[in-house]
Tab-separated table of C-alpha atoms in Angstrom:
chain	number	residue	atom	x	y	z
A	1	UNK	CA	-16.114	59.704	-69.466
A	2	UNK	CA	-16.512	63.396	-70.164
A	3	UNK	CA	-13.277	65.383	-70.260
A	4	UNK	CA	-15.081	68.725	-70.299
A	5	UNK	CA	-14.821	70.598	-67.011
A	6	UNK	CA	-18.154	70.688	-65.195
A	7	UNK	CA	-19.714	73.657	-63.386
A	8	UNK	CA	-22.214	73.109	-60.557
A	9	UNK	CA	-24.309	75.248	-58.260
A	10	UNK	CA	-24.685	74.309	-54.589
A	11	UNK	CA	-27.634	75.949	-52.838
A	12	UNK	CA	-27.107	76.102	-49.063
A	13	UNK	CA	-23.943	76.707	-47.074
A	14	UNK	CA	-24.446	74.261	-44.191
A	15	UNK	CA	-22.310	71.146	-43.588
A	16	UNK	CA	-23.917	69.174	-46.430
A	17	UNK	CA	-23.624	71.971	-48.961
A	18	UNK	CA	-20.039	72.728	-48.014
A	19	UNK	CA	-19.169	69.018	-48.205
A	20	UNK	CA	-20.665	68.861	-51.706
A	21	UNK	CA	-18.702	71.942	-52.778
A	22	UNK	CA	-15.430	70.545	-51.445
A	23	UNK	CA	-15.994	67.133	-53.028
A	24	UNK	CA	-16.910	68.616	-56.394
A	25	UNK	CA	-13.740	70.718	-56.341
A	26	UNK	CA	-11.648	67.701	-55.321
A	27	UNK	CA	-13.076	65.875	-58.339
A	28	UNK	CA	-12.211	68.638	-60.763
A	29	UNK	CA	-15.448	70.599	-61.122
A	30	UNK	CA	-16.026	74.327	-60.799
A	31	UNK	CA	-18.484	75.275	-58.055
A	32	UNK	CA	-20.646	78.223	-57.080
A	33	UNK	CA	-22.142	78.117	-53.578
A	34	UNK	CA	-24.921	80.444	-52.440
A	35	UNK	CA	-26.462	80.940	-49.022
A	36	UNK	CA	-29.389	83.109	-47.999
A	37	UNK	CA	-27.562	84.441	-44.911
A	38	UNK	CA	-25.421	87.473	-45.760
A	39	UNK	CA	-23.257	86.756	-42.711
A	40	UNK	CA	-23.040	82.993	-43.403
A	41	UNK	CA	-23.478	82.157	-39.725
A	42	UNK	CA	-23.962	78.885	-37.895
A	43	UNK	CA	-26.604	78.832	-35.164
A	44	UNK	CA	-26.497	76.323	-32.345
A	45	UNK	CA	-24.484	74.923	-29.489
A	46	UNK	CA	-22.424	71.760	-29.789
A	47	UNK	CA	-22.627	68.887	-32.231
A	48	UNK	CA	-21.746	65.233	-31.677
A	49	UNK	CA	-19.493	63.712	-34.343
A	50	UNK	CA	-19.757	59.982	-34.939
A	51	UNK	CA	-17.058	57.762	-36.409
A	52	UNK	CA	-18.681	57.685	-39.871
A	53	UNK	CA	-18.796	61.485	-39.925
A	54	UNK	CA	-15.127	61.692	-38.935
A	55	UNK	CA	-14.387	59.274	-41.776
A	56	UNK	CA	-16.181	61.625	-44.181
A	57	UNK	CA	-14.288	64.624	-42.794
A	58	UNK	CA	-11.054	62.733	-43.437
A	59	UNK	CA	-11.986	62.200	-47.094
A	60	UNK	CA	-12.839	65.904	-47.407
A	61	UNK	CA	-9.491	66.990	-45.947
A	62	UNK	CA	-10.907	68.767	-42.890
A	63	UNK	CA	-10.349	66.090	-40.230
A	64	UNK	CA	-7.125	67.521	-38.817
A	65	UNK	CA	-8.741	70.900	-38.142
A	66	UNK	CA	-11.857	69.280	-36.654
A	67	UNK	CA	-9.781	67.174	-34.278
A	68	UNK	CA	-7.696	70.185	-33.238
A	69	UNK	CA	-10.750	72.308	-32.416
A	70	UNK	CA	-13.086	69.652	-31.052
A	71	UNK	CA	-12.845	66.954	-28.397
A	72	UNK	CA	-12.438	63.312	-29.398
A	73	UNK	CA	-13.623	60.358	-27.295
A	74	UNK	CA	-14.177	56.613	-27.479
A	75	UNK	CA	-17.141	55.764	-25.251
A	76	UNK	CA	-20.640	56.659	-24.122
A	77	UNK	CA	-21.834	56.117	-20.546
A	78	UNK	CA	-25.507	55.498	-19.751
A	79	UNK	CA	-26.945	56.427	-16.341
A	80	UNK	CA	-30.276	56.207	-14.573
A	81	UNK	CA	-32.017	59.437	-13.710
A	82	UNK	CA	-30.569	59.067	-10.202
A	83	UNK	CA	-27.048	59.148	-11.607
A	84	UNK	CA	-26.297	55.422	-11.270
A	85	UNK	CA	-24.135	53.995	-14.066
A	86	UNK	CA	-26.093	51.426	-16.111
A	87	UNK	CA	-23.454	50.465	-18.664
A	88	UNK	CA	-20.741	51.846	-20.905
A	89	UNK	CA	-20.601	51.525	-24.692
A	90	UNK	CA	-17.149	51.541	-26.234
A	91	UNK	CA	-16.898	53.225	-29.621
A	92	UNK	CA	-14.271	51.561	-31.821
A	93	UNK	CA	-12.260	53.444	-34.396
A	94	UNK	CA	-13.405	52.702	-37.932
A	95	UNK	CA	-9.921	53.058	-39.417
A	96	UNK	CA	-6.330	53.348	-38.161
A	97	UNK	CA	-5.540	56.866	-36.943
A	98	UNK	CA	-9.228	57.842	-37.135
A	99	UNK	CA	-10.749	59.030	-33.824
A	100	UNK	CA	-13.722	56.900	-32.734
A	101	UNK	CA	-16.087	59.819	-32.074
A	102	UNK	CA	-16.177	63.295	-30.624
A	103	UNK	CA	-17.864	66.647	-30.412
A	104	UNK	CA	-17.310	70.206	-31.601
A	105	UNK	CA	-18.967	73.585	-31.251
A	106	UNK	CA	-21.278	74.044	-34.242
A	107	UNK	CA	-19.977	77.554	-35.089
A	108	UNK	CA	-16.427	76.208	-34.989
A	109	UNK	CA	-17.264	73.390	-37.403
A	110	UNK	CA	-18.848	75.953	-39.717
A	111	UNK	CA	-15.740	78.139	-39.539
A	112	UNK	CA	-13.464	75.207	-40.403
A	113	UNK	CA	-15.508	73.989	-43.345
A	114	UNK	CA	-16.082	77.511	-44.685
A	115	UNK	CA	-12.346	78.245	-44.604
A	116	UNK	CA	-11.677	75.085	-46.638
A	117	UNK	CA	-14.433	75.966	-49.099
A	118	UNK	CA	-12.898	79.373	-49.732
A	119	UNK	CA	-9.381	77.888	-49.924
A	120	UNK	CA	-10.593	75.529	-52.669
A	121	UNK	CA	-11.642	78.464	-54.864
A	122	UNK	CA	-15.375	77.913	-54.582
A	123	UNK	CA	-17.257	81.025	-55.739
A	124	UNK	CA	-19.258	81.845	-52.584
A	125	UNK	CA	-22.111	84.343	-52.932
A	126	UNK	CA	-24.126	85.307	-49.881
A	127	UNK	CA	-27.499	86.889	-49.248
A	128	UNK	CA	-29.079	85.524	-52.426
A	129	UNK	CA	-31.529	82.752	-53.300
A	130	UNK	CA	-32.747	80.930	-56.397
A	131	UNK	CA	-35.790	82.578	-57.968
A	132	UNK	CA	-36.295	80.156	-60.851
A	133	UNK	CA	-34.786	77.104	-62.563
A	134	UNK	CA	-35.148	75.895	-66.123
A	135	UNK	CA	-33.675	72.516	-67.154
A	136	UNK	CA	-32.022	72.447	-70.577
A	137	UNK	CA	-30.666	69.562	-72.617
A	138	UNK	CA	-27.167	70.859	-71.881
A	139	UNK	CA	-27.651	71.949	-68.274
A	140	UNK	CA	-29.767	74.144	-66.021
A	141	UNK	CA	-30.450	77.871	-66.301
A	142	UNK	CA	-30.748	79.545	-62.888
A	143	UNK	CA	-32.210	82.958	-62.084
A	144	UNK	CA	-31.034	84.476	-58.790
A	145	UNK	CA	-32.654	86.977	-56.443
A	146	UNK	CA	-29.922	89.546	-57.215
A	147	UNK	CA	-31.057	89.627	-60.842
A	148	UNK	CA	-28.207	87.532	-62.263
A	149	UNK	CA	-28.565	84.408	-64.415
A	150	UNK	CA	-26.111	81.558	-64.914
A	151	UNK	CA	-26.072	78.163	-66.605
A	152	UNK	CA	-24.790	75.086	-64.805
A	153	UNK	CA	-24.261	71.411	-65.554
A	154	UNK	CA	-26.263	70.609	-62.439
A	155	UNK	CA	-27.703	72.019	-59.216
A	156	UNK	CA	-27.330	70.559	-55.708
A	157	UNK	CA	-30.016	71.595	-53.229
A	158	UNK	CA	-28.614	71.513	-49.702
A	159	UNK	CA	-30.904	74.158	-48.258
A	160	UNK	CA	-32.204	72.312	-45.214
A	161	UNK	CA	-35.518	70.927	-44.077
A	162	UNK	CA	-37.315	74.139	-45.065
A	163	UNK	CA	-35.820	73.668	-48.536
A	164	UNK	CA	-36.986	76.157	-51.122
A	165	UNK	CA	-35.619	73.961	-53.897
A	166	UNK	CA	-37.677	70.980	-52.708
A	167	UNK	CA	-40.809	73.010	-53.267
A	168	UNK	CA	-39.594	74.042	-56.710
A	169	UNK	CA	-38.688	70.613	-58.139
A	170	UNK	CA	-40.822	68.273	-56.008
A	171	UNK	CA	-43.920	70.338	-55.205
A	172	UNK	CA	-45.908	67.292	-54.031
A	173	UNK	CA	-43.318	66.277	-51.443
A	174	UNK	CA	-44.496	66.520	-47.820
A	175	UNK	CA	-42.991	69.003	-45.399
A	176	UNK	CA	-41.094	67.804	-42.295
A	177	UNK	CA	-43.467	66.836	-39.477
A	178	UNK	CA	-43.212	67.583	-35.761
A	179	UNK	CA	-42.294	64.438	-33.817
A	180	UNK	CA	-43.784	65.438	-30.461
A	181	UNK	CA	-40.368	66.124	-28.926
A	182	UNK	CA	-38.157	69.152	-28.572
A	183	UNK	CA	-34.436	69.449	-27.879
A	184	UNK	CA	-32.920	71.859	-25.370
A	185	UNK	CA	-29.189	72.631	-25.523
A	186	UNK	CA	-26.867	74.582	-23.259
A	187	UNK	CA	-23.172	75.399	-23.566
A	188	UNK	CA	-21.201	74.877	-20.349
A	189	UNK	CA	-17.637	74.679	-19.127
A	190	UNK	CA	-16.234	71.171	-19.567
A	191	UNK	CA	-15.408	69.430	-16.281
A	192	UNK	CA	-11.916	67.964	-16.472
A	193	UNK	CA	-13.229	64.435	-15.931
A	194	UNK	CA	-15.877	64.661	-18.679
A	195	UNK	CA	-13.958	62.869	-21.426
A	196	UNK	CA	-16.841	61.230	-23.284
A	197	UNK	CA	-20.565	61.503	-23.798
A	198	UNK	CA	-22.873	60.749	-20.846
A	199	UNK	CA	-26.599	60.054	-21.138
A	200	UNK	CA	-29.074	60.129	-18.232
A	201	UNK	CA	-32.558	58.655	-18.480
A	202	UNK	CA	-34.639	61.142	-16.531
A	203	UNK	CA	-38.317	61.094	-15.559
A	204	UNK	CA	-39.852	60.833	-19.022
A	205	UNK	CA	-36.994	62.475	-20.886
A	206	UNK	CA	-33.301	62.089	-21.675
A	207	UNK	CA	-30.404	64.325	-20.593
A	208	UNK	CA	-26.913	64.217	-22.039
A	209	UNK	CA	-23.554	65.905	-21.683
A	210	UNK	CA	-20.884	65.810	-24.362
A	211	UNK	CA	-17.470	67.508	-24.486
A	212	UNK	CA	-16.986	69.584	-27.642
A	213	UNK	CA	-13.652	71.340	-27.010
A	214	UNK	CA	-10.925	71.448	-24.385
A	215	UNK	CA	-12.905	74.179	-22.581
A	216	UNK	CA	-16.553	73.526	-23.396
A	217	UNK	CA	-19.232	70.888	-23.426
A	218	UNK	CA	-22.885	71.007	-24.262
A	219	UNK	CA	-25.801	69.680	-22.255
A	220	UNK	CA	-28.915	68.547	-24.086
A	221	UNK	CA	-32.399	67.418	-23.129
A	222	UNK	CA	-34.902	65.675	-25.399
A	223	UNK	CA	-38.397	65.854	-23.950
A	224	UNK	CA	-42.050	65.772	-24.949
A	225	UNK	CA	-43.430	69.131	-26.086
A	226	UNK	CA	-47.179	68.565	-26.603
A	227	UNK	CA	-48.715	70.941	-29.110
A	228	UNK	CA	-45.313	72.187	-30.303
A	229	UNK	CA	-45.448	75.414	-28.231
A	230	UNK	CA	-43.492	78.552	-28.970
A	231	UNK	CA	-40.792	79.195	-26.350
A	232	UNK	CA	-39.862	82.823	-25.699
A	233	UNK	CA	-36.210	83.675	-25.215
A	234	UNK	CA	-36.674	84.701	-21.585
A	235	UNK	CA	-38.205	81.277	-20.817
A	236	UNK	CA	-35.294	79.216	-22.166
A	237	UNK	CA	-33.025	79.186	-19.106
A	238	UNK	CA	-35.808	78.657	-16.523
A	239	UNK	CA	-37.219	75.751	-18.519
A	240	UNK	CA	-33.765	74.204	-18.876
A	241	UNK	CA	-33.237	74.519	-15.112
A	242	UNK	CA	-36.538	72.749	-14.440
A	243	UNK	CA	-35.604	69.865	-16.741
A	244	UNK	CA	-32.154	69.374	-15.210
A	245	UNK	CA	-33.266	69.676	-11.570
A	246	UNK	CA	-34.547	66.061	-11.099
A	247	UNK	CA	-31.338	64.438	-12.417
A	248	UNK	CA	-29.224	62.861	-9.678
A	249	UNK	CA	-25.542	62.043	-9.331
A	250	UNK	CA	-23.042	64.880	-9.436
A	251	UNK	CA	-22.442	65.748	-13.087
A	252	UNK	CA	-25.743	67.381	-14.056
A	253	UNK	CA	-26.408	68.969	-10.638
A	254	UNK	CA	-22.946	70.584	-10.789
A	255	UNK	CA	-23.716	72.005	-14.227
A	256	UNK	CA	-27.099	73.187	-13.032
A	257	UNK	CA	-25.469	74.986	-10.118
A	258	UNK	CA	-23.064	76.715	-12.517
A	259	UNK	CA	-25.835	78.071	-14.747
A	260	UNK	CA	-26.004	81.827	-14.892
A	261	UNK	CA	-26.731	84.777	-17.181
A	262	UNK	CA	-23.707	83.739	-19.277
A	263	UNK	CA	-25.184	80.326	-20.085
A	264	UNK	CA	-26.179	79.858	-23.737
A	265	UNK	CA	-29.488	77.979	-23.920
A	266	UNK	CA	-31.383	77.273	-27.117
A	267	UNK	CA	-34.396	75.186	-28.061
A	268	UNK	CA	-35.835	73.749	-31.247
A	269	UNK	CA	-38.747	71.428	-31.936
A	270	UNK	CA	-37.742	68.118	-33.497
A	271	UNK	CA	-39.092	67.667	-37.003
A	272	UNK	CA	-38.413	64.785	-39.359
A	273	UNK	CA	-38.765	63.897	-43.030
A	274	UNK	CA	-37.914	60.737	-44.964
A	275	UNK	CA	-38.557	61.233	-48.656
A	276	UNK	CA	-38.081	58.131	-50.860
A	277	UNK	CA	-36.221	58.650	-54.142
A	278	UNK	CA	-36.256	60.162	-56.652
A	279	UNK	CA	-34.605	63.169	-55.061
A	280	UNK	CA	-33.918	64.826	-58.405
A	281	UNK	CA	-35.577	66.192	-61.515
A	282	UNK	CA	-33.209	66.152	-64.454
A	283	UNK	CA	-29.853	67.543	-63.350
A	284	UNK	CA	-31.313	69.214	-60.231
A	285	UNK	CA	-31.346	67.247	-56.987
A	286	UNK	CA	-31.476	67.415	-53.203
A	287	UNK	CA	-29.316	66.178	-50.335
A	288	UNK	CA	-29.266	66.342	-46.544
A	289	UNK	CA	-32.179	67.636	-44.503
A	290	UNK	CA	-34.043	68.597	-47.661
A	291	UNK	CA	-34.836	64.890	-48.154
A	292	UNK	CA	-33.992	63.060	-44.907
A	293	UNK	CA	-34.302	65.429	-41.958
A	294	UNK	CA	-33.815	63.424	-38.789
A	295	UNK	CA	-33.910	63.903	-35.039
A	296	UNK	CA	-30.642	64.020	-33.030
A	297	UNK	CA	-31.138	60.641	-31.317
A	298	UNK	CA	-28.343	58.980	-33.327
A	299	UNK	CA	-26.232	62.138	-33.688
A	300	UNK	CA	-26.201	61.548	-37.453
A	301	UNK	CA	-28.224	64.323	-39.095
A	302	UNK	CA	-25.362	66.629	-40.057
A	303	UNK	CA	-23.119	63.617	-40.603
A	304	UNK	CA	-25.546	62.089	-43.072
A	305	UNK	CA	-25.604	65.381	-45.015
A	306	UNK	CA	-21.791	65.531	-45.032
A	307	UNK	CA	-21.635	61.977	-46.384
A	308	UNK	CA	-24.191	62.922	-49.047
A	309	UNK	CA	-22.091	65.844	-50.198
A	310	UNK	CA	-18.857	63.847	-50.185
A	311	UNK	CA	-20.249	61.010	-52.279
A	312	UNK	CA	-22.324	63.148	-54.624
A	313	UNK	CA	-19.297	65.177	-55.676
A	314	UNK	CA	-17.644	62.043	-56.965
A	315	UNK	CA	-20.746	60.960	-58.850
A	316	UNK	CA	-21.450	64.307	-60.495
A	317	UNK	CA	-18.099	65.826	-61.359
A	318	UNK	CA	-16.981	63.260	-63.937
A	319	UNK	CA	-20.342	61.831	-65.029
A	320	UNK	CA	-21.200	61.369	-68.694
A	321	UNK	CA	-24.846	61.847	-67.720
A	322	UNK	CA	-25.587	64.072	-64.710
A	323	UNK	CA	-29.136	62.767	-64.291
A	324	UNK	CA	-27.887	59.162	-64.298
A	325	UNK	CA	-25.336	60.167	-61.654
A	326	UNK	CA	-28.172	61.423	-59.451
A	327	UNK	CA	-29.959	58.065	-59.847
A	328	UNK	CA	-26.813	56.153	-58.896
A	329	UNK	CA	-26.303	58.396	-55.878
A	330	UNK	CA	-29.874	57.859	-54.686
A	331	UNK	CA	-29.609	54.088	-55.020
A	332	UNK	CA	-26.492	54.134	-52.856
A	333	UNK	CA	-27.790	56.483	-50.171
A	334	UNK	CA	-31.430	55.500	-49.643
A	335	UNK	CA	-30.927	52.576	-47.261
A	336	UNK	CA	-28.476	54.462	-45.072
A	337	UNK	CA	-30.802	57.455	-44.849
A	338	UNK	CA	-33.723	55.166	-44.035
A	339	UNK	CA	-31.816	53.495	-41.183
A	340	UNK	CA	-30.866	56.814	-39.586
A	341	UNK	CA	-34.298	58.430	-39.804
A	342	UNK	CA	-36.427	55.383	-38.922
A	343	UNK	CA	-34.218	54.273	-36.007
A	344	UNK	CA	-34.051	57.842	-34.686
A	345	UNK	CA	-37.837	58.107	-34.830
A	346	UNK	CA	-38.216	54.762	-33.060
A	347	UNK	CA	-36.033	56.003	-30.218
A	348	UNK	CA	-38.104	59.200	-30.172
A	349	UNK	CA	-41.335	57.189	-29.841
A	350	UNK	CA	-39.898	55.036	-27.057
A	351	UNK	CA	-38.797	58.114	-25.143
A	352	UNK	CA	-42.266	59.622	-25.475
A	353	UNK	CA	-43.845	56.396	-24.168
A	354	UNK	CA	-41.329	55.992	-21.313
A	355	UNK	CA	-40.008	52.772	-19.822
A	356	UNK	CA	-37.862	51.772	-22.786
A	357	UNK	CA	-34.416	52.728	-21.490
A	358	UNK	CA	-32.842	49.367	-22.343
A	359	UNK	CA	-34.483	49.336	-25.781
A	360	UNK	CA	-33.096	52.794	-26.519
A	361	UNK	CA	-29.565	51.790	-25.519
A	362	UNK	CA	-29.806	48.567	-27.566
A	363	UNK	CA	-31.032	50.289	-30.734
A	364	UNK	CA	-28.368	52.954	-30.395
A	365	UNK	CA	-25.681	50.254	-30.265
A	366	UNK	CA	-27.200	48.412	-33.237
A	367	UNK	CA	-27.372	51.609	-35.249
A	368	UNK	CA	-23.746	52.467	-34.493
A	369	UNK	CA	-22.733	49.053	-35.871
A	370	UNK	CA	-24.862	49.508	-39.013
A	371	UNK	CA	-23.518	52.975	-39.739
A	372	UNK	CA	-19.913	51.839	-39.294
A	373	UNK	CA	-20.258	50.029	-42.647
A	374	UNK	CA	-18.977	51.787	-45.795
A	375	UNK	CA	-20.953	54.827	-46.916
């Protein structure tokens, strides 16, 4: 085992990149982290946190802050589009004292992880990108957009599904493809009796509500978006209203009635990518959405990236051979990534076809059981 202190570059300051930086520091390596955004912001509404992701947060030392800022729960309720309860899925805790599941505002999760990254003496540099990479026998030389150059023992690409690094080291890799669906999200006040996720199978699409803090929840809709149209900002709220209007019961209609100019609505098309290994070239490799971008149907996209970062830090920091560490990491992570992406895409296809409500609920339960296994 090498005793020499390692120095790594992490490209991308999202959940996966920050998890990699924290894990590398926990395992004794020095870390630089860069992000293209000068403000290092997080865009989005709420995020669902599964048990496996909470387990990863625990290993990274951020769980206590996540629990304090988010909203933890232990079940998911499934309803018909008319608001009639179909069944309830209990979510067991994976470990003693570990919450079963939960939700958190995405900007709040970013704030928590970023504060831990800075507290662990990661050298964070913002507003810059990688211009060029050159592998050496003793590391990787990196040229940055600010004109600086540094040498590292390895480079971790966590720069998302539009990954610049993927194009640099794996130029033949395909780009993420549109799935035919889009996801609409809205931040709303949390009703006092909304203490766990609720999913409604509407007329050809799915609506959900999930608490993500003591005050807030987010409402989401996954629906077909033929032709992947551009949605203007002034069309977001009206379109969201139209999607929520047919849902019965009381929960969604109450939230619809409370919509106003203050409501935060956003939309993004759902793209996916499942790239088989190798995910590396020499000591340079990729994690997260850069190699396995998934849809939100299993609420595991960000979680999968966080797990990647957590595990990779342990492989890289003390490795005798950084490239061999990347191979070992890939062998461990491929099957888990495949399960998340392929099962999410199957649910996506069923939702587009319609009439598969029971199949969707069954595959969700099966996937939860599979992902509860060790990372």
